[in-house]
PDB file of C-alpha atoms and ligand atoms in Angstrom:
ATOM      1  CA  UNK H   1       9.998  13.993  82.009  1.00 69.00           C
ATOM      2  CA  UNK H   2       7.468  15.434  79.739  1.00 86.00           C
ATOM      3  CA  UNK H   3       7.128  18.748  78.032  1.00 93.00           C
ATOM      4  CA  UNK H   4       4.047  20.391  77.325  1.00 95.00           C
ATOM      5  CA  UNK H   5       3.877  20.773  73.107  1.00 96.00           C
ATOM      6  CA  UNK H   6       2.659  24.235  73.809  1.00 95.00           C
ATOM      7  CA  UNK H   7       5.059  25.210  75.606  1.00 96.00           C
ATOM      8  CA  UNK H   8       7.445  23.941  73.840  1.00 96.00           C
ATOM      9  CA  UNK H   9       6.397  25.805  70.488  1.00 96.00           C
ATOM     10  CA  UNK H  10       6.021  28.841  72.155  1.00 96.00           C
ATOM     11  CA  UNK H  11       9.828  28.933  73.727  1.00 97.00           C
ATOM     12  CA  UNK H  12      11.483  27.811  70.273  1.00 97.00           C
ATOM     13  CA  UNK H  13       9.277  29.739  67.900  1.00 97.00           C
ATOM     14  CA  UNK H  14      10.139  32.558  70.359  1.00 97.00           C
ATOM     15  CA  UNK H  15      13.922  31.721  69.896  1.00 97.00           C
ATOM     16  CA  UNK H  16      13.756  31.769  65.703  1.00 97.00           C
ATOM     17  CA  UNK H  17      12.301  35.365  65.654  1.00 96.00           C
ATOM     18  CA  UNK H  18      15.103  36.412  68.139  1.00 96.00           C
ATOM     19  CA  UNK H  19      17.409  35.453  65.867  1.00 96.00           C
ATOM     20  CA  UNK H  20      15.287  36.999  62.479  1.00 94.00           C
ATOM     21  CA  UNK H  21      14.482  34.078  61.085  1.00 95.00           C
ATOM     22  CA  UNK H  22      10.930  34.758  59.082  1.00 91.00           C
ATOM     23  CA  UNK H  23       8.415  31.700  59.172  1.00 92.00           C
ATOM     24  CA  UNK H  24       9.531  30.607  62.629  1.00 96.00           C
ATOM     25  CA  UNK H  25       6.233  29.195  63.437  1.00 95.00           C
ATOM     26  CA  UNK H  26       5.812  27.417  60.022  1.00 96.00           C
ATOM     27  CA  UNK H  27       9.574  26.052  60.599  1.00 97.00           C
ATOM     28  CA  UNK H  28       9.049  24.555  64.248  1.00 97.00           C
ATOM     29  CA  UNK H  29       6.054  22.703  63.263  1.00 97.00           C
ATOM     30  CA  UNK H  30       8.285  21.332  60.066  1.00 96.00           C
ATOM     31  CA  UNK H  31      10.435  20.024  62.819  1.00 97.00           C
ATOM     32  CA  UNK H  32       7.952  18.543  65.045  1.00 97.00           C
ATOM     33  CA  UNK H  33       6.163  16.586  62.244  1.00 96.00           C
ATOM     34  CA  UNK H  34       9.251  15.544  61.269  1.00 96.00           C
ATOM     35  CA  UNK H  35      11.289  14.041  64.646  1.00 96.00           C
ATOM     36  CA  UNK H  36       8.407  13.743  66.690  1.00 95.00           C
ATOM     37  CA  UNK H  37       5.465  12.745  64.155  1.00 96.00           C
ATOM     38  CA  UNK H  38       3.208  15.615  65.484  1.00 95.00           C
ATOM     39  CA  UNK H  39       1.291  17.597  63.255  1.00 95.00           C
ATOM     40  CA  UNK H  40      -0.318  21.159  64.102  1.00 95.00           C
ATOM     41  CA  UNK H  41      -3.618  19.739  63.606  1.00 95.00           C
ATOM     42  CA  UNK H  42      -3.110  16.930  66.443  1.00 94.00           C
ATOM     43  CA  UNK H  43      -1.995  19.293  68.894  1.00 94.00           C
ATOM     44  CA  UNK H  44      -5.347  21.635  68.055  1.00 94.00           C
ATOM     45  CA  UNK H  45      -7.509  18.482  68.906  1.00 95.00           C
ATOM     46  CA  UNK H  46      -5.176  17.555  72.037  1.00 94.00           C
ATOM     47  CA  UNK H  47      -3.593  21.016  73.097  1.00 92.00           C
ATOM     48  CA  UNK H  48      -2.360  18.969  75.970  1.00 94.00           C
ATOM     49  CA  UNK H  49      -0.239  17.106  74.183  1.00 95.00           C
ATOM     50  CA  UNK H  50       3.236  16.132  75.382  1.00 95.00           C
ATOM     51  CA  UNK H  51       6.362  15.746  74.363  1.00 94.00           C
ATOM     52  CA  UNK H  52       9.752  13.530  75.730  1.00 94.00           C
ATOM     53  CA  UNK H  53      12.436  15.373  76.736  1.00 94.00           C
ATOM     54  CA  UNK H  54      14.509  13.289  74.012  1.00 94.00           C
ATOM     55  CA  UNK H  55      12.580  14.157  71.115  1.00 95.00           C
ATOM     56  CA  UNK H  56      12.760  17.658  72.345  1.00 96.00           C
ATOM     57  CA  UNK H  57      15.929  17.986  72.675  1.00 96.00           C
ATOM     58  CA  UNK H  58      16.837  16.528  69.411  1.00 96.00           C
ATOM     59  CA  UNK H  59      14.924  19.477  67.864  1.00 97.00           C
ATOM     60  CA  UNK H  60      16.127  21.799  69.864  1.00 97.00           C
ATOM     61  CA  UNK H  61      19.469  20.728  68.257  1.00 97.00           C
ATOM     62  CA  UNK H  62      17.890  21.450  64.650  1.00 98.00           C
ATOM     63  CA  UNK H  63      16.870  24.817  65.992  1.00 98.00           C
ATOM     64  CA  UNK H  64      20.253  25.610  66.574  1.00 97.00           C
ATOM     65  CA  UNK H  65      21.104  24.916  62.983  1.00 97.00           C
ATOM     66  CA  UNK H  66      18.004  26.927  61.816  1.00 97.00           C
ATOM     67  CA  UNK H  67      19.321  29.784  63.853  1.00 97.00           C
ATOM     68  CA  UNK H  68      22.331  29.411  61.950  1.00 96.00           C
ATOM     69  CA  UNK H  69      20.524  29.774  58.773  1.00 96.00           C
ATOM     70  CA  UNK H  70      20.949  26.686  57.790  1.00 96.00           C
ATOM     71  CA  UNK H  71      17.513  25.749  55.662  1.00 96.00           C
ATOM     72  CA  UNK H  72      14.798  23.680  57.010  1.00 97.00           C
ATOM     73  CA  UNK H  73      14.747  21.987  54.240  1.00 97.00           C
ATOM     74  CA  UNK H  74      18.008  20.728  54.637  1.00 97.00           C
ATOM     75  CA  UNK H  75      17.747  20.242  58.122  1.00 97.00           C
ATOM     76  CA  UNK H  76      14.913  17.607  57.598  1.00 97.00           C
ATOM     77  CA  UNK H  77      16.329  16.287  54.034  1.00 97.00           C
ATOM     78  CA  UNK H  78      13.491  16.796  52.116  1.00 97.00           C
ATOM     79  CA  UNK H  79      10.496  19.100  51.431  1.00 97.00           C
ATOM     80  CA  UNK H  80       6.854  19.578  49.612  1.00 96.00           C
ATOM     81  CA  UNK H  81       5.914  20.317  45.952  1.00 98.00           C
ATOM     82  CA  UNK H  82       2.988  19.756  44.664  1.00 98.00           C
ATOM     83  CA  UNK H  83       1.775  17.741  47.404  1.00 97.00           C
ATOM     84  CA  UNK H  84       4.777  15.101  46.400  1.00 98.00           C
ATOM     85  CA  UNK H  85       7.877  14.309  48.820  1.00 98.00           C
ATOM     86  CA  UNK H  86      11.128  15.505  47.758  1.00 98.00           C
ATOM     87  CA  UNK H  87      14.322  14.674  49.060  1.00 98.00           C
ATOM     88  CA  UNK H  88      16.771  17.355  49.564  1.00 98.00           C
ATOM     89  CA  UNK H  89      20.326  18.433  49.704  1.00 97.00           C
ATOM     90  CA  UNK H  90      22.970  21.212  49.426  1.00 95.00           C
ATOM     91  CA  UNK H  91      23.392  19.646  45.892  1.00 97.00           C
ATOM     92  CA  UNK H  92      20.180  20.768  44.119  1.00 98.00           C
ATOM     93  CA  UNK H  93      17.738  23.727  44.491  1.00 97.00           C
ATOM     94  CA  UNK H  94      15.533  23.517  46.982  1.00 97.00           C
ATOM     95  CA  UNK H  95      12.016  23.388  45.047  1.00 98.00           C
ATOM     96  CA  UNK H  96      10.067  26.648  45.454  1.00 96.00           C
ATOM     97  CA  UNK H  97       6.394  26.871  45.843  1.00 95.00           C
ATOM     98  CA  UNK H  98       6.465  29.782  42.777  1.00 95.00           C
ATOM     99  CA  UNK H  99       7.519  26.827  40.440  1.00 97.00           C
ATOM    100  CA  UNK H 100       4.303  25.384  40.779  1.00 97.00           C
ATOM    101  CA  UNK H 101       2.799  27.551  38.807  1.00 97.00           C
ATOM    102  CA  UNK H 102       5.146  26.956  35.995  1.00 98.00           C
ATOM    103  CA  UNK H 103       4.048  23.412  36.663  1.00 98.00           C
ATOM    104  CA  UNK H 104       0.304  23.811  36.492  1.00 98.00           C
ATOM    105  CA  UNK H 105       1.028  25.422  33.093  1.00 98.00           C
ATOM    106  CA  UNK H 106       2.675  22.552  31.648  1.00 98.00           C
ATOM    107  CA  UNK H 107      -0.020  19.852  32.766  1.00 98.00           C
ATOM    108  CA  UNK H 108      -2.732  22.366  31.779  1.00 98.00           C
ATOM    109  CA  UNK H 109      -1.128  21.990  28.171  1.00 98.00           C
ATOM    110  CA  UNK H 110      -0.248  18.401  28.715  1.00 98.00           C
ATOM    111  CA  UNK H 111      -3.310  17.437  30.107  1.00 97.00           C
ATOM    112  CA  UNK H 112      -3.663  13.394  28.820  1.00 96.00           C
ATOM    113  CA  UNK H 113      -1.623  14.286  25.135  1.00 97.00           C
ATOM    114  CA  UNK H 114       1.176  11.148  24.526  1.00 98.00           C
ATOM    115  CA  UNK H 115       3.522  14.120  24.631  1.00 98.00           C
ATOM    116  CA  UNK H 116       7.190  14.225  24.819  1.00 98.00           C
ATOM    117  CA  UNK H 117       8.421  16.349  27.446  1.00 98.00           C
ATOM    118  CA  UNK H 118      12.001  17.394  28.147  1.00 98.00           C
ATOM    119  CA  UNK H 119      12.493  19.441  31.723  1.00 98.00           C
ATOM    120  CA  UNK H 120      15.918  20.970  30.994  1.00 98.00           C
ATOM    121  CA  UNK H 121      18.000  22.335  34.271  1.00 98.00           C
ATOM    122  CA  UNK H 122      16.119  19.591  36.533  1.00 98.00           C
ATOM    123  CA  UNK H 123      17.852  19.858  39.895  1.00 98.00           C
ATOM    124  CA  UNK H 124      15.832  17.707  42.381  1.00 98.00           C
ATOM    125  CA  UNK H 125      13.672  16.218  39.492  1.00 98.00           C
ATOM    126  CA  UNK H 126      10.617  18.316  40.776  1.00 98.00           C
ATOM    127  CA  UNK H 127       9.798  19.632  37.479  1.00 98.00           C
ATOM    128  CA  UNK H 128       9.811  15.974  35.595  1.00 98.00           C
ATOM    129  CA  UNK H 129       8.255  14.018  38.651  1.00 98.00           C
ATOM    130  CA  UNK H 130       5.459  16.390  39.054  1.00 98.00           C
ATOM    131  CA  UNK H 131       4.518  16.657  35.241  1.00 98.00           C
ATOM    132  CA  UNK H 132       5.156  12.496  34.992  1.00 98.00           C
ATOM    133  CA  UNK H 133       2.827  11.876  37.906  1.00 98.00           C
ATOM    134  CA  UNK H 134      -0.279  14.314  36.896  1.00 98.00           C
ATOM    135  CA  UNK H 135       0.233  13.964  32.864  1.00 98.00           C
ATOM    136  CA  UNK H 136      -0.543   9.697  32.776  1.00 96.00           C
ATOM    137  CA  UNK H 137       0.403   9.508  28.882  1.00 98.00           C
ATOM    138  CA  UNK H 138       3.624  11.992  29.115  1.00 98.00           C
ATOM    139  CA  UNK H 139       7.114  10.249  28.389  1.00 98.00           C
ATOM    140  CA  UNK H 140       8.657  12.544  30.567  1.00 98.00           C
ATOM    141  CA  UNK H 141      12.913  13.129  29.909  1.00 98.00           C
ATOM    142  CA  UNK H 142      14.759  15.793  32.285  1.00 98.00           C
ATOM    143  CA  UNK H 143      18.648  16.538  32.236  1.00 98.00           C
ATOM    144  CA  UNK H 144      21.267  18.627  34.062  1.00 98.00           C
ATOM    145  CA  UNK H 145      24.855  19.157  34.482  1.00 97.00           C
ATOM    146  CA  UNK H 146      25.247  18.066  37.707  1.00 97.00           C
ATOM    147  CA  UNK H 147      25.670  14.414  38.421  1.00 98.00           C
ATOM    148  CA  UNK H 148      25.158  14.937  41.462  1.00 98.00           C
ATOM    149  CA  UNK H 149      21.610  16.445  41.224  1.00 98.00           C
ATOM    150  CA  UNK H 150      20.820  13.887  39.116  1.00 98.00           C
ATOM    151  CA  UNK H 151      21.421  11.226  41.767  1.00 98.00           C
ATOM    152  CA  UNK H 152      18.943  13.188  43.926  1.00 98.00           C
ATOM    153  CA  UNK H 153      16.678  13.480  41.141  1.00 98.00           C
ATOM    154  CA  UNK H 154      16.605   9.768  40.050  1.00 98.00           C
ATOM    155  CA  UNK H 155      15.587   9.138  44.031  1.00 98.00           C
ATOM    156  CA  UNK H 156      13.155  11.083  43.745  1.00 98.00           C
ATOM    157  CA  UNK H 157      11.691   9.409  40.626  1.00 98.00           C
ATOM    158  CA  UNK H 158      12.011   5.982  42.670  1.00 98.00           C
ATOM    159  CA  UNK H 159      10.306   7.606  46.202  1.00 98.00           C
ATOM    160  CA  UNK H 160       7.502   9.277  43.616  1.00 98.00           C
ATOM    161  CA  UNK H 161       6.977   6.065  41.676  1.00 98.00           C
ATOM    162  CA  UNK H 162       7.733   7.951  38.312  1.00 98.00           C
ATOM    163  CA  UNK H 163       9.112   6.966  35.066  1.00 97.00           C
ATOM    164  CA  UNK H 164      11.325  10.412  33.971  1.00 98.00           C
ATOM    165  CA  UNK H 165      14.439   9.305  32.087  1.00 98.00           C
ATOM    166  CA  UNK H 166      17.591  11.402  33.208  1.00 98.00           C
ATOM    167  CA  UNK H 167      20.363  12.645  31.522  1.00 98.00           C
ATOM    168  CA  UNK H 168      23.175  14.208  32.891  1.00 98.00           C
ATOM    169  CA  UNK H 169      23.940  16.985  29.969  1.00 98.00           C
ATOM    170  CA  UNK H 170      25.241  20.380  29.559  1.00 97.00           C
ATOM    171  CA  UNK H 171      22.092  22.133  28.375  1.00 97.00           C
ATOM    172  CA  UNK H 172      21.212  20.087  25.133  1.00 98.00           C
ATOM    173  CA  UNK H 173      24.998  18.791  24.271  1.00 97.00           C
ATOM    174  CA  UNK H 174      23.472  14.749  25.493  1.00 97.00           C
ATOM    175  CA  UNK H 175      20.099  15.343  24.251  1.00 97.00           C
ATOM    176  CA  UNK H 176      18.562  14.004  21.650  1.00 96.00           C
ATOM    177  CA  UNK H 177      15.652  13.946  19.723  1.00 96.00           C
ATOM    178  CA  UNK H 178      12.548  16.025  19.344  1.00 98.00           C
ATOM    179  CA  UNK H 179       9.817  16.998  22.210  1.00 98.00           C
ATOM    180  CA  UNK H 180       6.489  18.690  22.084  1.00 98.00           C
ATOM    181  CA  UNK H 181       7.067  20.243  25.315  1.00 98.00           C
ATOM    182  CA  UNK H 182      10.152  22.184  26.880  1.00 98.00           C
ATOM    183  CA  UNK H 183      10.176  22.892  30.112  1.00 98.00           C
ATOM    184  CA  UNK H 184      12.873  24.760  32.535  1.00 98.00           C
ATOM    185  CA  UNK H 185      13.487  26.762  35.247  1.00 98.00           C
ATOM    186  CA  UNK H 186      17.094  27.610  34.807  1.00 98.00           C
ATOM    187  CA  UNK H 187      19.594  29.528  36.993  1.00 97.00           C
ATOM    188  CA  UNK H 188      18.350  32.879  36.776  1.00 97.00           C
ATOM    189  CA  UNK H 189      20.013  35.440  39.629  1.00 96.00           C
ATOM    190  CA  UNK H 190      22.622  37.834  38.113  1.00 96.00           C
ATOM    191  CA  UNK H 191      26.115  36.855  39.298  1.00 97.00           C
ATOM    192  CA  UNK H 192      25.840  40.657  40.525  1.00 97.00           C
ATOM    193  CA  UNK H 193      22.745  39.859  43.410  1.00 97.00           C
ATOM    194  CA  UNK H 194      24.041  36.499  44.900  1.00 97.00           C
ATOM    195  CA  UNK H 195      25.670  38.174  47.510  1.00 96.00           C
ATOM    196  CA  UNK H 196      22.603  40.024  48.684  1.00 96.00           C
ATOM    197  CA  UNK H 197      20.539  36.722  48.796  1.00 95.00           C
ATOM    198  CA  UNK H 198      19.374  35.293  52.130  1.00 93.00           C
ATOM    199  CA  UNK H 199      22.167  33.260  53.566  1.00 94.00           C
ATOM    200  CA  UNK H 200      20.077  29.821  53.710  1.00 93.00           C
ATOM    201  CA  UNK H 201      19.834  30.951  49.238  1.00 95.00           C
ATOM    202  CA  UNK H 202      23.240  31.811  48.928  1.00 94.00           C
ATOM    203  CA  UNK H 203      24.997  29.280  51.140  1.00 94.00           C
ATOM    204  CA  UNK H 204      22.898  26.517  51.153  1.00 94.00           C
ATOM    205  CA  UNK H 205      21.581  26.269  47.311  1.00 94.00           C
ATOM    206  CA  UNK H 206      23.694  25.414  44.830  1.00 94.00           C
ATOM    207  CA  UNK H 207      25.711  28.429  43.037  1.00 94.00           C
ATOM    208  CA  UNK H 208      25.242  26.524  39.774  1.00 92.00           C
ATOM    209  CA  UNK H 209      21.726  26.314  40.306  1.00 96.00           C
ATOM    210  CA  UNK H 210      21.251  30.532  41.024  1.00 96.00           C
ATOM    211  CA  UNK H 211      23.877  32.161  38.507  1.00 95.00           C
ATOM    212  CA  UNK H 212      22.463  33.122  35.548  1.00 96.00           C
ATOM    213  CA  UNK H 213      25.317  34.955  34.742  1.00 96.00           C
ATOM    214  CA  UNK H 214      26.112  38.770  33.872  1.00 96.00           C
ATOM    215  CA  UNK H 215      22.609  40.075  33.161  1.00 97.00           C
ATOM    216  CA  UNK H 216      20.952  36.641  34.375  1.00 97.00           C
ATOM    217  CA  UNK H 217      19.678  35.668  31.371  1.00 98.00           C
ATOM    218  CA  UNK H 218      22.623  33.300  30.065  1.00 98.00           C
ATOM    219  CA  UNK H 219      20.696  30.296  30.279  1.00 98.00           C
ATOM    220  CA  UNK H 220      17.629  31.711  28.789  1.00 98.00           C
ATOM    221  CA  UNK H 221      19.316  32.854  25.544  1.00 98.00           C
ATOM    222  CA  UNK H 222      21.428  29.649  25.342  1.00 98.00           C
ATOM    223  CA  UNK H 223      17.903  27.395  25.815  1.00 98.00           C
ATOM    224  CA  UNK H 224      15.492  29.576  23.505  1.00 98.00           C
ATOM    225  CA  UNK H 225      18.406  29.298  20.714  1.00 98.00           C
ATOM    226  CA  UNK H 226      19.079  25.623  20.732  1.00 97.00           C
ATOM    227  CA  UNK H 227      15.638  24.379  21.713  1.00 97.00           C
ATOM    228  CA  UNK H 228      14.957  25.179  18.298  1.00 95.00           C
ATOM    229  CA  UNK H 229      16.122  22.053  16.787  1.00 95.00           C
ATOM    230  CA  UNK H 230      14.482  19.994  19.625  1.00 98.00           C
ATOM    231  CA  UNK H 231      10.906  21.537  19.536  1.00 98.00           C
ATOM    232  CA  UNK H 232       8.427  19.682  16.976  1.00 97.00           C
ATOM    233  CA  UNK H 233       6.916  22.289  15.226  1.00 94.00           C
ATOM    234  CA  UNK H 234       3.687  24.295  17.137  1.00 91.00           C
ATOM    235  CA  UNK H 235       5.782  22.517  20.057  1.00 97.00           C
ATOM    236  CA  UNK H 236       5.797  24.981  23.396  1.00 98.00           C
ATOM    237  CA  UNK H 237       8.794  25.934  25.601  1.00 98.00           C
ATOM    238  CA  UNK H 238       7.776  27.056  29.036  1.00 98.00           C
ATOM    239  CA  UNK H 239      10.218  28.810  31.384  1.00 98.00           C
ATOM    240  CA  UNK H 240      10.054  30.139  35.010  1.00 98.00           C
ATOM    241  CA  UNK H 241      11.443  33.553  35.259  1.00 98.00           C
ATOM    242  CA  UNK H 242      12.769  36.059  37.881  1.00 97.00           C
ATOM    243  CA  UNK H 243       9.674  38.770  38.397  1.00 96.00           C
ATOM    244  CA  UNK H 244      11.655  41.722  36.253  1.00 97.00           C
ATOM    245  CA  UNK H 245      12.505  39.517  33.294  1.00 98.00           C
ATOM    246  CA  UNK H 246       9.352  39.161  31.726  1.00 98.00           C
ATOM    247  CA  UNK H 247      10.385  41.656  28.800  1.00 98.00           C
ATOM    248  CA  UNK H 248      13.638  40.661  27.715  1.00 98.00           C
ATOM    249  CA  UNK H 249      12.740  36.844  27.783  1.00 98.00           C
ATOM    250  CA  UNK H 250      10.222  37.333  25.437  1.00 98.00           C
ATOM    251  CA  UNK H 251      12.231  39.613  23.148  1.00 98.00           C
ATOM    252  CA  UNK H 252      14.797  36.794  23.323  1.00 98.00           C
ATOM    253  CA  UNK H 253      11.987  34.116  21.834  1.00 98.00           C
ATOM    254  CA  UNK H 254      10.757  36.564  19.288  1.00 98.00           C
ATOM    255  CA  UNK H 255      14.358  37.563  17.912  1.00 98.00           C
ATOM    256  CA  UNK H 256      14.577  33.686  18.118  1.00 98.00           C
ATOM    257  CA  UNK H 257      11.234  33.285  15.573  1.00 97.00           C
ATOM    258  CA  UNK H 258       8.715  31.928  18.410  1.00 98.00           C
ATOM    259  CA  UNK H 259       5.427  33.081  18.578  1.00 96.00           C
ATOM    260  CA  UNK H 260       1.669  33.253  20.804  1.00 98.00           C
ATOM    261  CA  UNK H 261       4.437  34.621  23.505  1.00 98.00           C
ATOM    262  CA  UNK H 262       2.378  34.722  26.879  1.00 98.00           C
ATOM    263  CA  UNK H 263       3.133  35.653  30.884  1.00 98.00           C
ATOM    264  CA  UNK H 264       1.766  34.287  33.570  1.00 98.00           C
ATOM    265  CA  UNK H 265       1.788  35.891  36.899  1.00 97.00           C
ATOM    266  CA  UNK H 266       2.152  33.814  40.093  1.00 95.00           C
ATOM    267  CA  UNK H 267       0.025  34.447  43.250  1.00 92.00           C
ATOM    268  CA  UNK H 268       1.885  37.763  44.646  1.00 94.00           C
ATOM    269  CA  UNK H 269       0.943  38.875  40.917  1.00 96.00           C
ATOM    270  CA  UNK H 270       4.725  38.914  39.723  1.00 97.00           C
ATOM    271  CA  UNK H 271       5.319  37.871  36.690  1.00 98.00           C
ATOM    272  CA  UNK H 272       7.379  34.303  37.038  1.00 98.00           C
ATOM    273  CA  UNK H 273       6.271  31.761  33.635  1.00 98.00           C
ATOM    274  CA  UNK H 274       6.955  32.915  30.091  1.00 98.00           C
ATOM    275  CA  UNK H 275       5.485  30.608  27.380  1.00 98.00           C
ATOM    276  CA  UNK H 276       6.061  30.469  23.659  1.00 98.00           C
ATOM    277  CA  UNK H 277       4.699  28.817  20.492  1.00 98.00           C
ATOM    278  CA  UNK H 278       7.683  27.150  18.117  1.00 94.00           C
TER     279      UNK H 278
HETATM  280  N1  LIG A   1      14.318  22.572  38.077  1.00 84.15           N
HETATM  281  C1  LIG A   1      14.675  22.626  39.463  1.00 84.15           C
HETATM  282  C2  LIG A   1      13.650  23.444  40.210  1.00 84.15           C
HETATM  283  O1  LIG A   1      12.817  24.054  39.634  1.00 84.15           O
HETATM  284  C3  LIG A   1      16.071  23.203  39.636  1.00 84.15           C
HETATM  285  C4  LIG A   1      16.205  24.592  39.130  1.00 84.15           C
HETATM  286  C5  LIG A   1      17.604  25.124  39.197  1.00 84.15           C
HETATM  287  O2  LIG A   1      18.512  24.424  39.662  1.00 84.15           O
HETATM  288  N2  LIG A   1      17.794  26.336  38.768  1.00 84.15           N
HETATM  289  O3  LIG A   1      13.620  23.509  41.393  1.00 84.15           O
END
């Protein structure tokens, strides 16, 4: 038997808002692309499209998990960032569309410099991949702590077809040398706020990758201190940052002696990239 696609959206998109889930209608179409290889755009130039009752009920299955909160993104094992795949798991961050905007700032520096680039904190690799595939003459070098991210990371470098060299490092402890470019965006909740997150954040991502600590600004202060001694001189370190921490990061980078301190806003015109000058 056959199902109607229309239908079909309407009665599960329906289901997701019952249960509060916000971008229901975005989410079911994630899940139709994804198990049954329909796109929204094919059903507008067939709205009779049809579905089999297996493939529908295999995504009715994922609906149960997205009414459970579990992340879409998870669901399907991967996501979207700057038009690149990503693969995905409860093991790194799942990339946010706000970080592209930290991104665009990097490449807008990079542009087609031969400059070193270290992407510090790199979770999923999104950072690295993104700024080795648009920045052709960057040597691109990203690390975290987690070996575990950095197994999903170096997949992603192979499914992207990049060339980022991973280290798995506390901060800058297994780093060495000098870059023109530093680039993070750390763990930046306070410890404090986790537990008011959305349950698909705050049971689904990483803790490691959301605590910034106390005041949530432990990895800033620990970054802006020792990138110091791996910035070239005039070398820039760009950081995403929560929307109310514009001020103190960049009191952090001037007590640390950086300079041509600048904020960027991102689309809902919160503040979210800080970038200084060595
Ligand atoms: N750099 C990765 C990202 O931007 C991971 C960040 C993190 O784990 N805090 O998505």
């Amino acid at each position: 038997m056959e199902i109607l696609v229309r239908d079909f959206v309407k009665e599960n998109t329906d289901k997701l808002d019952a249960a509060g889930i916000s971008d229901a209608s975005v989410d079911i179409w994630l899940l139709l692309e994804h198990f049954a290889d329909i796109k929204k755009s094919d059903y507008l130039a067939n709205p009779h499209m049809e579905l089999s009752k297996v493939t529908a009920e295999q995504i009715e299955e994922a609906v149960e998990k997205r009414i459970n909160h579990i992340p879409v993104q998870h669901i399907i094992g991967q996501t979207e960032f700057m038009g690149l795949t990503f693969k995905v798991n409860d093991k790194v961050l799942v990339p946010r569309f706000d970080t592209e905007i930290l991104v665009d700032e990097v490449v807008k520096y990079v542009g087609d410099e031969f400059f070193k680039v270290l992407d510090m904190c790199t979770g999923s690799g999104c950072i690295a991949i993104t700024v080795s595939d648009m920045c052709d003459n960057a040597t691109v070098v990203a690390s975290d702590i987690s070996k575990d991210a950095i197994e999903v990371a170096k997949e992603n470098n192979q499914i992207n077809c990049t060339d980022v060299t991973f280290i798995e490092s506390d901060l800058f402890e297994s780093v060495e040398g000098t870059f023109d470019v530093i680039v993070s965006n750390p763990p930046y909740i306070k410890t404090e706020d986790i537990k008011d997150l959305q349950d698909e954040v705050k049971l689904h991502d990483p803790h490691l990758a959301l605590d910034g600590g106390e005041s949530g600004l432990d990895f800033y202060r620990s970054i802006i201190k020792d990138a110091k001694e791996h910035l070239k001189n005039s070398g820039k370190i760009f950081f995403e940052i929560g929307f109310d921490q514009a001020e103190e990061v960049s009191n952090i980078l001037k007590e640390n002696g950086y300079h041509d301190i600048v904020v960027k806003k991102d689309l809902s015109g919160l503040d979210r990239v800080v970038i200084a000058r060595n």
